[in-house]
Short mmCIF file of C-alpha atoms in Angstrom, two decimals:
data_model
loop_
_atom_site.label_atom_id
_atom_site.label_comp_id
_atom_site.label_asym_id
_atom_site.label_seq_id
_atom_site.Cartn_x
_atom_site.Cartn_y
_atom_site.Cartn_z
CA MET A 1 15.08 -12.06 -41.96
CA SER A 2 17.08 -13.63 -44.83
CA PHE A 3 20.69 -14.22 -44.80
CA PHE A 4 20.98 -14.88 -48.56
CA SER A 5 19.76 -12.52 -51.46
CA PHE A 6 17.41 -14.73 -53.19
CA GLY A 7 14.72 -16.20 -51.69
CA GLN A 8 11.76 -14.01 -50.67
CA SER A 9 10.97 -12.12 -47.02
CA ALA A 10 7.77 -10.32 -46.20
CA GLU A 11 7.04 -7.46 -43.82
CA ILE A 12 3.52 -8.34 -41.76
CA ASP A 13 1.31 -5.97 -39.86
CA VAL A 14 -2.13 -5.59 -38.58
CA VAL A 15 -4.18 -2.41 -38.76
CA LEU A 16 -7.75 -2.27 -37.26
CA ASN A 17 -10.93 -1.20 -38.89
CA ASP A 18 -11.97 1.47 -36.76
CA ALA A 19 -8.48 2.71 -36.03
CA GLU A 20 -9.63 6.20 -37.01
CA THR A 21 -12.58 6.10 -34.21
CA ARG A 22 -11.62 3.90 -31.29
CA LYS A 23 -10.19 5.54 -28.28
CA LYS A 24 -6.54 4.58 -27.07
CA ALA A 25 -5.83 4.30 -23.34
CA GLU A 26 -2.13 4.87 -21.59
CA HIS A 27 -0.87 1.89 -20.04
CA LYS A 28 2.59 1.24 -18.52
CA THR A 29 4.97 -1.07 -19.77
CA GLU A 30 7.25 -3.27 -17.84
CA ASP A 31 10.18 -0.75 -17.78
CA GLY A 32 7.92 1.59 -16.44
CA LYS A 33 7.32 4.11 -19.37
CA LYS A 34 3.51 4.97 -20.88
CA ASP A 35 2.53 4.02 -24.03
CA LYS A 36 -0.91 4.56 -25.61
CA TYR A 37 -2.93 1.52 -26.85
CA PHE A 38 -6.36 0.85 -28.38
CA LEU A 39 -8.71 0.49 -25.93
CA PHE A 40 -11.46 -2.37 -25.84
CA TYR A 41 -13.96 -3.76 -23.59
CA ASP A 42 -15.47 -7.10 -22.50
CA GLY A 43 -17.80 -8.26 -25.34
CA GLU A 44 -16.30 -6.20 -28.38
CA THR A 45 -15.77 -7.12 -31.68
CA VAL A 46 -11.89 -6.97 -32.92
CA SER A 47 -11.92 -6.54 -36.76
CA GLY A 48 -9.16 -5.09 -39.08
CA LYS A 49 -6.95 -6.32 -41.86
CA VAL A 50 -3.59 -7.81 -42.03
CA ASN A 51 -1.06 -6.48 -44.76
CA VAL A 52 1.33 -9.01 -45.97
CA THR A 53 4.17 -6.85 -48.08
CA LEU A 54 6.57 -8.93 -50.12
CA LYS A 55 9.94 -7.25 -49.78
CA ASN A 56 11.69 -8.24 -53.31
CA PRO A 57 9.16 -7.91 -55.94
CA GLY A 58 8.84 -10.45 -58.42
CA LYS A 59 9.63 -13.49 -56.32
CA ARG A 60 7.31 -15.68 -54.70
CA LEU A 61 6.73 -16.13 -50.97
CA GLU A 62 6.50 -19.59 -49.86
CA HIS A 63 4.65 -20.05 -46.69
CA GLN A 64 2.88 -23.19 -44.50
CA GLY A 65 -0.09 -20.90 -43.91
CA ILE A 66 -1.04 -17.42 -42.51
CA LYS A 67 -3.28 -16.99 -39.43
CA ILE A 68 -4.16 -14.45 -37.03
CA GLU A 69 -4.41 -14.98 -33.23
CA PHE A 70 -6.44 -12.87 -30.37
CA ILE A 71 -4.35 -13.47 -27.39
CA GLY A 72 -5.28 -12.94 -23.55
CA GLN A 73 -2.35 -14.31 -21.17
CA ILE A 74 -0.75 -14.12 -17.48
CA GLU A 75 3.14 -13.96 -17.53
CA LEU A 76 4.28 -14.26 -14.24
CA TYR A 77 7.85 -12.87 -14.44
CA TYR A 78 9.52 -15.44 -12.00
CA ASP A 79 8.27 -18.21 -14.66
CA ARG A 80 8.80 -16.46 -17.94
CA GLY A 81 8.49 -19.96 -19.97
CA ASN A 82 4.85 -20.52 -18.91
CA HIS A 83 2.41 -18.00 -20.73
CA HIS A 84 -0.96 -18.93 -19.24
CA GLU A 85 -3.20 -18.06 -22.04
CA PHE A 86 -6.96 -17.85 -20.79
CA VAL A 87 -8.37 -16.24 -24.19
CA SER A 88 -7.12 -17.89 -27.36
CA LEU A 89 -8.84 -17.48 -30.66
CA VAL A 90 -7.25 -17.92 -34.04
CA LYS A 91 -8.45 -17.31 -37.51
CA ASP A 92 -6.78 -18.80 -40.58
CA LEU A 93 -6.16 -16.35 -43.44
CA ALA A 94 -4.33 -18.48 -46.07
CA ARG A 95 -3.84 -22.05 -46.40
CA PRO A 96 -0.13 -23.48 -47.22
CA GLY A 97 0.93 -22.08 -50.81
CA GLU A 98 2.98 -19.41 -52.75
CA MET A 99 2.16 -15.39 -52.54
CA ALA A 100 2.95 -13.84 -55.92
CA GLN A 101 2.28 -10.43 -54.59
CA SER A 102 1.54 -8.24 -51.64
CA GLN A 103 -2.07 -9.21 -50.26
CA THR A 104 -4.60 -7.92 -47.38
CA PHE A 105 -6.37 -10.42 -45.40
CA ASP A 106 -9.38 -9.21 -43.67
CA PHE A 107 -10.58 -10.68 -40.22
CA GLU A 108 -12.74 -10.51 -37.35
CA PHE A 109 -13.14 -12.05 -33.87
CA THR A 110 -16.92 -11.47 -33.18
CA HIS A 111 -17.60 -10.57 -29.69
CA VAL A 112 -14.73 -11.54 -27.67
CA GLU A 113 -14.55 -12.24 -24.35
CA LYS A 114 -12.13 -10.21 -22.33
CA PRO A 115 -12.57 -11.43 -18.68
CA TYR A 116 -10.13 -9.46 -17.12
CA GLU A 117 -8.32 -6.11 -17.18
CA SER A 118 -4.99 -5.68 -18.69
CA TYR A 119 -2.39 -5.09 -15.87
CA THR A 120 1.09 -4.60 -15.84
CA GLY A 121 2.58 -5.01 -12.37
CA GLN A 122 5.87 -6.00 -10.43
CA ASN A 123 5.81 -9.68 -10.66
CA VAL A 124 2.90 -10.39 -13.24
CA LYS A 125 1.82 -9.10 -16.12
CA LEU A 126 -1.91 -9.91 -18.13
CA ARG A 127 -2.04 -8.69 -21.55
CA TYR A 128 -3.89 -9.08 -24.74
CA PHE A 129 -2.80 -8.97 -28.11
CA LEU A 130 -3.46 -9.74 -31.88
CA ARG A 131 -0.52 -11.82 -33.60
CA ALA A 132 -0.30 -12.53 -37.47
CA THR A 133 2.12 -15.16 -38.49
CA ILE A 134 3.36 -16.61 -41.73
CA SER A 135 4.49 -20.09 -41.04
CA ARG A 136 7.56 -20.90 -42.96
CA ARG A 137 9.75 -24.18 -42.78
CA LEU A 138 12.75 -22.29 -41.24
CA ASN A 139 11.30 -19.44 -39.41
CA ASP A 140 8.20 -17.86 -39.01
CA ILE A 141 7.64 -14.33 -39.89
CA SER A 142 5.22 -12.82 -37.02
CA LYS A 143 3.85 -9.36 -35.61
CA GLU A 144 1.83 -8.82 -32.35
CA MET A 145 -0.20 -5.62 -31.75
CA ASP A 146 -0.87 -5.17 -27.84
CA ILE A 147 -4.35 -3.62 -26.91
CA VAL A 148 -5.59 -2.40 -23.84
CA VAL A 149 -8.59 -3.83 -21.93
CA HIS A 150 -10.48 -2.10 -19.33
CA THR A 151 -13.39 -3.82 -17.18
CA LEU A 152 -16.10 -1.52 -16.34
CA SER A 153 -18.57 -1.70 -13.07
CA THR A 154 -21.63 -0.03 -12.01
CA TYR A 155 -22.62 1.48 -8.79
CA PRO A 156 -22.45 -1.44 -6.32
CA GLU A 157 -25.72 -2.08 -4.98
CA LEU A 158 -24.54 -2.60 -1.63
CA ASN A 159 -21.50 -0.44 -0.35
CA SER A 160 -21.45 -0.12 3.50
CA SER A 161 -19.77 2.49 5.15
CA ILE A 162 -16.46 0.83 7.17
CA LYS A 163 -16.52 1.89 11.15
CA MET A 164 -14.60 0.63 13.35
CA GLU A 165 -13.34 0.96 17.16
CA VAL A 166 -9.75 0.36 17.70
CA GLY A 167 -6.65 1.04 19.93
CA ILE A 168 -4.53 -0.05 22.88
CA GLU A 169 -5.84 -0.67 26.03
CA ASP A 170 -5.94 2.60 28.06
CA CYS A 171 -3.38 4.14 25.85
CA LEU A 172 -5.06 5.27 22.70
CA HIS A 173 -8.69 4.58 21.73
CA ILE A 174 -10.03 5.81 17.87
CA GLU A 175 -12.87 5.42 16.02
CA PHE A 176 -12.59 5.42 12.12
CA GLU A 177 -14.95 5.72 9.47
CA TYR A 178 -14.89 5.45 5.79
CA ASN A 179 -18.03 6.52 3.89
CA LYS A 180 -17.71 3.43 1.47
CA SER A 181 -16.24 -0.13 1.49
CA LYS A 182 -15.88 0.34 -2.69
CA TYR A 183 -14.67 3.29 -4.49
CA HIS A 184 -14.32 3.99 -8.02
CA LEU A 185 -11.00 4.97 -9.51
CA LYS A 186 -11.93 8.70 -9.74
CA ASP A 187 -14.36 8.87 -6.22
CA VAL A 188 -13.36 10.56 -3.01
CA ILE A 189 -12.71 8.69 0.38
CA VAL A 190 -14.93 10.74 2.65
CA GLY A 191 -14.41 9.92 6.45
CA LYS A 192 -13.51 10.80 10.05
CA ILE A 193 -11.27 9.89 12.75
CA TYR A 194 -12.74 10.42 16.18
CA PHE A 195 -10.65 10.32 19.34
CA LEU A 196 -11.94 8.77 22.32
CA LEU A 197 -9.12 8.23 24.44
CA VAL A 198 -5.57 9.64 23.78
CA ARG A 199 -2.72 9.31 26.56
CA ILE A 200 0.32 9.23 24.08
CA LYS A 201 1.85 12.25 22.40
CA ILE A 202 0.62 12.29 18.91
CA LYS A 203 2.92 14.55 16.76
CA HIS A 204 0.56 13.81 13.37
CA MET A 205 -1.34 11.25 11.48
CA GLU A 206 -1.66 10.05 8.07
CA ILE A 207 -3.45 7.91 5.75
CA ASP A 208 -1.72 5.71 3.06
CA ILE A 209 -2.86 3.88 0.04
CA ILE A 210 -1.00 0.69 -0.07
CA LYS A 211 -1.35 -1.56 -3.14
CA ARG A 212 -0.47 -5.17 -2.65
CA GLU A 213 0.16 -7.50 -5.47
CA THR A 214 0.13 -11.25 -4.57
CA THR A 215 1.49 -14.08 -7.21
CA GLY A 216 1.87 -17.57 -6.40
CA THR A 217 -0.34 -20.47 -4.73
CA GLY A 218 -0.20 -22.41 -1.62
CA THR A 219 3.00 -21.90 -0.01
CA ASN A 220 4.73 -19.96 -2.43
CA VAL A 221 2.29 -16.88 -2.19
CA TYR A 222 4.93 -13.88 -2.57
CA HIS A 223 2.94 -10.23 -1.71
CA GLU A 224 4.62 -7.08 -3.27
CA ASN A 225 3.37 -3.99 -1.51
CA ASP A 226 3.80 -0.55 -2.59
CA THR A 227 2.58 2.53 -0.94
CA ILE A 228 0.81 4.57 -3.70
CA ALA A 229 0.17 7.25 -1.46
CA LYS A 230 0.74 9.37 1.66
CA TYR A 231 -1.66 11.94 2.92
CA GLU A 232 -1.15 13.72 5.82
CA ILE A 233 -4.59 14.24 7.74
CA MET A 234 -3.35 15.58 10.81
CA ASP A 235 -0.66 17.91 12.35
CA GLY A 236 -0.65 18.22 15.82
CA ALA A 237 -1.60 16.50 19.23
CA PRO A 238 -5.47 15.74 19.26
CA VAL A 239 -7.70 15.33 22.46
CA ARG A 240 -10.69 13.25 23.54
CA GLY A 241 -13.76 14.01 21.59
CA GLU A 242 -11.78 15.84 18.80
CA SER A 243 -13.01 14.55 14.83
CA ILE A 244 -10.65 14.97 12.29
CA PRO A 245 -12.19 14.84 8.96
CA ILE A 246 -10.62 12.80 5.71
CA ARG A 247 -10.99 13.80 2.27
CA LEU A 248 -8.94 12.34 -0.38
CA PHE A 249 -9.51 12.46 -3.92
CA LEU A 250 -8.49 9.27 -5.84
CA ALA A 251 -8.19 10.51 -9.31
CA GLY A 252 -5.07 11.72 -8.45
CA TYR A 253 -3.05 8.31 -8.06
CA GLU A 254 -2.49 5.64 -10.44
CA MET A 255 -4.46 2.74 -9.62
CA THR A 256 -5.92 -0.05 -11.04
CA PRO A 257 -9.45 -2.01 -9.90
CA THR A 258 -9.17 -4.51 -7.33
CA MET A 259 -8.32 -7.95 -9.02
CA ARG A 260 -9.23 -10.73 -7.10
CA ASP A 261 -7.53 -14.25 -7.92
CA VAL A 262 -7.26 -13.43 -11.90
CA ASN A 263 -7.59 -16.74 -13.10
CA LYS A 264 -6.29 -18.17 -10.10
CA LYS A 265 -2.93 -16.71 -10.62
CA PHE A 266 -2.33 -13.57 -9.07
CA SER A 267 -4.53 -10.84 -7.06
CA VAL A 268 -4.12 -6.82 -6.71
CA ARG A 269 -5.42 -5.36 -3.68
CA TYR A 270 -5.84 -1.97 -1.99
CA TYR A 271 -5.86 -1.18 1.52
CA LEU A 272 -5.97 2.38 3.33
CA ASN A 273 -3.69 2.63 6.09
CA LEU A 274 -4.18 4.93 8.89
CA VAL A 275 -1.18 5.96 10.77
CA LEU A 276 -0.35 7.78 13.91
CA ILE A 277 3.08 8.51 14.79
CA ASP A 278 3.73 10.11 18.14
CA GLU A 279 6.83 12.31 19.68
CA GLU A 280 9.30 9.52 19.75
CA GLU A 281 8.79 8.25 16.17
CA ARG A 282 6.45 5.42 17.31
CA ARG A 283 3.86 4.17 14.63
CA TYR A 284 0.26 3.38 15.52
CA PHE A 285 -1.47 1.85 12.15
CA LYS A 286 -4.85 0.06 11.41
CA GLN A 287 -5.07 -1.18 8.07
CA GLN A 288 -8.26 -1.96 5.94
CA GLU A 289 -8.82 -3.24 2.40
CA ILE A 290 -10.82 -1.15 0.42
CA THR A 291 -12.40 -2.39 -3.22
CA LEU A 292 -11.51 -0.45 -6.39
CA TRP A 293 -13.73 -0.37 -9.51
CA ARG A 294 -13.58 1.06 -12.68
CA LYS A 295 -16.35 3.21 -13.64
CA GLY A 296 -17.03 3.51 -17.30
CA ASP A 297 -17.49 6.65 -19.22
CA ILE A 298 -21.26 8.06 -20.74
CA VAL A 299 -21.65 4.73 -23.21
CA ARG A 300 -22.02 5.76 -26.71
CA LYS A 301 -24.88 3.84 -28.43
CA SER A 302 -23.29 1.37 -30.78
CA MET A 303 -21.12 0.28 -27.80
CA SER A 304 -23.75 -0.10 -25.01
CA HIS A 305 -25.72 -2.29 -27.86
CA GLN A 306 -22.71 -4.45 -28.53
CA ALA A 307 -22.03 -4.83 -24.89
CA ALA A 308 -25.73 -6.27 -24.47
CA ILE A 309 -25.42 -8.46 -27.35
CA ALA A 310 -22.11 -9.91 -25.36
CA SER A 311 -23.61 -10.05 -22.18
CA GLN A 312 -26.46 -12.22 -23.75
CA ARG A 313 -23.82 -14.73 -24.49
CA PHE A 314 -22.30 -15.22 -21.26
CA GLU A 315 -24.79 -14.32 -18.79
CA GLY A 316 -28.31 -15.67 -17.45
CA SER A 317 -31.33 -14.48 -19.98
CA ALA A 318 -32.93 -12.45 -17.34
CA SER A 319 -30.24 -9.95 -17.15
CA ALA A 320 -29.13 -10.20 -20.62
CA GLU A 321 -32.92 -9.10 -21.82
CA LYS A 322 -32.58 -6.09 -19.39
CA ALA A 323 -29.46 -5.09 -20.94
CA LEU A 324 -30.95 -5.43 -24.58
CA SER A 325 -34.08 -3.23 -23.75
CA GLN A 326 -31.79 -0.98 -21.83
CA ALA A 327 -29.73 -0.64 -24.73
CA LYS A 328 -32.73 0.04 -27.18
CA GLU A 329 -33.81 2.67 -24.59
CA ASP A 330 -30.32 4.37 -24.72
CA ASP A 331 -30.52 4.08 -28.15
CA ASN A 332 -33.86 6.13 -28.75
CA MET B 1 -27.50 9.51 -15.34
CA ALA B 2 -23.84 10.56 -14.87
CA GLU B 3 -23.24 12.39 -11.30
CA ALA B 4 -20.08 14.41 -12.32
CA ILE B 5 -19.48 15.81 -8.67
CA PRO B 6 -18.89 13.24 -5.95
CA ASP B 7 -20.59 13.75 -2.41
CA THR B 8 -17.71 15.38 -0.02
CA ARG B 9 -19.75 16.70 2.60
CA ARG B 10 -18.07 15.69 5.85
CA LEU B 11 -19.39 13.21 7.77
CA TYR B 12 -21.42 13.85 10.83
CA THR B 13 -19.50 14.51 14.08
CA LYS B 14 -20.57 14.89 17.71
CA PRO B 15 -19.70 18.28 18.87
CA GLN B 16 -16.93 18.32 21.34
CA ASN B 17 -17.21 18.51 24.94
CA LEU B 18 -15.50 21.90 26.17
CA ASN B 19 -14.02 20.16 29.19
CA ASP B 20 -12.24 17.86 26.75
CA ALA B 21 -11.43 20.60 24.27
CA TYR B 22 -9.92 23.12 27.07
CA GLY B 23 -9.21 20.63 29.61
CA PRO B 24 -5.64 19.59 30.52
CA PRO B 25 -4.83 16.76 27.85
CA SER B 26 -4.57 13.15 29.32
CA ASN B 27 -1.18 12.64 28.03
CA PHE B 28 0.73 14.51 30.44
CA LEU B 29 4.21 13.13 31.28
CA GLU B 30 7.47 14.84 32.00
CA ILE B 31 10.58 13.32 33.01
CA ASP B 32 13.53 15.19 33.79
CA VAL B 33 17.19 14.02 34.48
CA SER B 34 19.16 16.29 36.17
CA ASN B 35 21.24 17.58 39.64
CA PRO B 36 24.20 15.17 39.15
CA GLU B 37 25.83 14.82 42.36
CA THR B 38 29.21 12.70 42.87
CA VAL B 39 29.18 10.80 46.22
CA GLY B 40 31.87 8.83 47.92
CA VAL B 41 35.70 9.24 48.16
CA GLY B 42 38.53 7.95 45.85
CA ARG B 43 37.66 4.95 44.11
CA ASN B 44 34.53 4.33 45.73
CA ARG B 45 33.03 7.64 44.14
CA PHE B 46 29.78 7.19 41.61
CA THR B 47 27.68 9.95 40.14
CA THR B 48 23.68 9.86 40.81
CA TYR B 49 21.03 11.72 38.83
CA GLU B 50 17.74 13.19 40.17
CA ILE B 51 14.81 11.46 38.30
CA ARG B 52 11.78 13.72 38.38
CA LEU B 53 8.36 12.95 37.17
CA LYS B 54 5.05 14.71 36.82
CA THR B 55 2.23 13.01 35.18
CA ASN B 56 -1.71 12.32 34.92
CA LEU B 57 -1.46 9.37 33.37
CA PRO B 58 -3.52 6.66 35.21
CA ILE B 59 -0.78 3.84 34.95
CA PHE B 60 1.49 5.62 37.25
CA LYS B 61 0.94 5.36 40.78
CA LEU B 62 2.29 8.74 42.04
CA LYS B 63 1.63 11.83 40.06
CA GLU B 64 4.65 13.39 41.14
CA SER B 65 7.80 11.35 42.27
CA ARG B 66 11.50 12.31 42.91
CA VAL B 67 14.28 9.63 43.29
CA ARG B 68 18.01 9.49 42.95
CA ARG B 69 19.43 6.66 40.38
CA ARG B 70 23.17 6.01 38.90
CA TYR B 71 24.41 4.65 35.52
CA SER B 72 24.10 1.17 36.56
CA ASP B 73 20.48 1.13 37.53
CA PHE B 74 19.43 2.75 34.37
CA GLU B 75 21.80 -0.39 32.80
CA TRP B 76 19.57 -2.82 34.79
CA LEU B 77 16.36 -1.16 33.71
CA ARG B 78 17.44 -1.68 30.04
CA GLY B 79 18.29 -5.04 30.65
CA GLU B 80 15.09 -5.96 32.48
CA LEU B 81 13.14 -4.24 29.67
CA GLU B 82 14.63 -6.24 26.88
CA ARG B 83 14.38 -9.40 28.51
CA GLU B 84 10.61 -9.07 29.82
CA SER B 85 9.02 -7.07 27.39
CA LYS B 86 8.73 -7.05 23.55
CA VAL B 87 9.93 -3.41 23.40
CA VAL B 88 12.80 -2.56 21.15
CA VAL B 89 15.01 -0.36 23.87
CA PRO B 90 16.63 2.36 22.69
CA PRO B 91 20.51 2.37 23.60
CA LEU B 92 21.75 4.39 26.76
CA PRO B 93 24.75 6.75 26.46
CA GLY B 94 28.11 5.27 26.66
CA LYS B 95 29.85 2.93 29.33
CA ALA B 96 33.01 5.03 28.76
CA LEU B 97 35.67 2.72 30.12
CA PHE B 98 38.20 4.48 28.79
CA ARG B 99 37.50 7.36 30.71
CA GLN B 100 37.92 5.14 34.08
CA LEU B 101 41.55 4.41 33.09
CA PRO B 102 44.24 6.14 35.26
CA PHE B 103 46.75 8.71 34.24
CA ARG B 104 44.05 10.90 32.46
CA GLY B 105 44.46 14.83 31.91
CA ASP B 106 41.05 15.46 32.81
CA ASP B 107 38.64 14.41 35.39
CA GLY B 108 37.51 11.12 33.78
CA ILE B 109 33.94 10.23 34.54
CA PHE B 110 33.78 12.76 36.91
CA ASP B 111 34.66 15.43 34.33
CA ASP B 112 31.75 18.18 34.27
CA SER B 113 31.05 17.99 30.52
CA PHE B 114 30.93 14.20 30.63
CA ILE B 115 28.48 14.36 33.21
CA GLU B 116 26.41 16.93 31.46
CA GLU B 117 26.80 14.66 28.20
CA ARG B 118 25.85 11.76 30.09
CA ARG B 119 22.72 13.42 31.81
CA GLN B 120 21.38 14.45 28.32
CA GLY B 121 21.66 10.82 27.23
CA LEU B 122 19.82 9.53 30.03
CA GLU B 123 17.06 12.27 30.02
CA GLN B 124 16.62 11.09 25.94
CA PHE B 125 16.60 7.57 27.12
CA LEU B 126 13.83 8.05 29.72
CA ASN B 127 11.72 10.01 27.91
CA LYS B 128 11.59 7.70 24.93
CA VAL B 129 11.18 4.54 27.39
CA ALA B 130 8.61 6.10 29.76
CA GLY B 131 6.30 6.83 26.93
CA HIS B 132 5.96 3.44 25.08
CA PRO B 133 2.72 2.21 25.75
CA LEU B 134 4.35 -1.83 26.52
CA ALA B 135 7.10 -0.59 28.48
CA GLN B 136 4.57 1.25 30.90
CA ASN B 137 3.05 -2.20 31.61
CA GLU B 138 6.59 -3.53 33.22
CA ARG B 139 6.82 -3.76 36.94
CA CYS B 140 10.72 -2.91 36.38
CA LEU B 141 9.96 0.64 34.97
CA HIS B 142 7.69 2.02 37.79
CA ILE B 143 10.24 0.31 40.35
CA PHE B 144 13.05 2.51 38.91
CA LEU B 145 10.73 5.54 38.23
CA GLN B 146 9.18 5.85 41.44
CA GLU B 147 10.41 3.82 44.14
CA GLU B 148 12.84 5.09 46.65
CA SER B 149 15.04 2.10 46.69
CA MET B 150 15.29 -0.35 44.08
CA ASP B 151 14.52 -3.87 44.82
CA LYS B 152 16.66 -5.74 42.07
CA ASN B 153 15.26 -8.86 43.45
CA TYR B 154 11.95 -7.85 42.25
CA THR B 155 9.43 -10.69 40.66
CA PRO B 156 9.13 -9.21 37.35
CA SER B 157 5.35 -8.84 36.40
CA LYS B 158 3.17 -6.65 34.20
CA ILE B 159 1.44 -3.66 35.55
CA ARG B 160 -2.62 -3.21 35.08
CA GLN B 161 -4.58 0.18 35.43
CA ALA B 162 -3.53 1.61 39.01
#
């Protein structure tokens, strides 16, 4: 911005090379609105062009250097000043000097590690973005472009069911079972509640999904609970020996994968809360944690090969070889 | 490679015993507060209510019981429960002190509509309290509901299965 009509200013913008083909994903902003951003996965290359357009043709732009950064950072709302950067890459595009005319610079961040999923929550935000900057003596000109990162997992090898007997002695005994402990975001929770002893007057039963966002460490831990879903599974009074089925489709709810101790800064965990309500509105409940994960869509050829190369950089050789040979098979 | 439709078949359940399915439920508990009677004369009058209980819960010694109690007995019960248990005890219907003042146009606390209002409130109170799993463990509740005469100098204790 220039207060004086002399002097030069410029506009800077960032365009991705694969903007036409790359998928976009919806992501909530801090004020609750939904926007679409380019979707990236761990290991993918981020490449494009930085366009610097001079505002006043004919005048030169003096600058202290032009660069582009790829940043992954965690921002705690109660501590806005401190951004915790866990990925920070920079490419210098131009040395300090003068620009006589508008220019375009190419950039490529090869096989960038993106270890965590983008997350916008109640007290914390994790985001990835490109930032192009023209450094100047008085004020920099910069432009940020947010992207969204999803972390993908595959079907876990071990996925035991959750089965437990709980109750209040001599009053209420139930056995609940959920078919898995780890569910993907479009999965279905299949389970049952079996009544062993019912000496209270139950009016109805529901299952809630609770999201708990935890920020802070040590004595300053703060939990923010949010009930994502309430789903009635039984209306009326059950008796001993009765089984109530549960079938809860997760695709209908807005959820993220479980995030445990991300960069030692925050966690996002999910719990199933089984609630029984009696005739006098008393509530009896049992909470159980479940792990949520994101399943990839059928991976395109080029992407699987890229992801395999990325895994070679960051994992042990055995799994990387397997990934590479799998990618080759998929390509054929 | 991708399984499009998740398996949503019901989990296996044991077939229910027909006696359990069609027999009387194990949570039968009925409490009525009725038949208000005013006893005594002049300034020493007071109203008692009949408390009738029918149940099949093992925690109650008697499956049927019938006792008479007055408002101050309910106050005693509420006080004991608040002190001895962790239960959030619901409120009683009002004490109506203003009705006990002289020179009223109506019958004060012996007014029929007032007694009926109070009876309803006492019934609601007892149903809430007697069905509470934690309150059911308190000796004071069983003294109140099932013993002919209340020993207010009892030793507070918890009841285990009868």
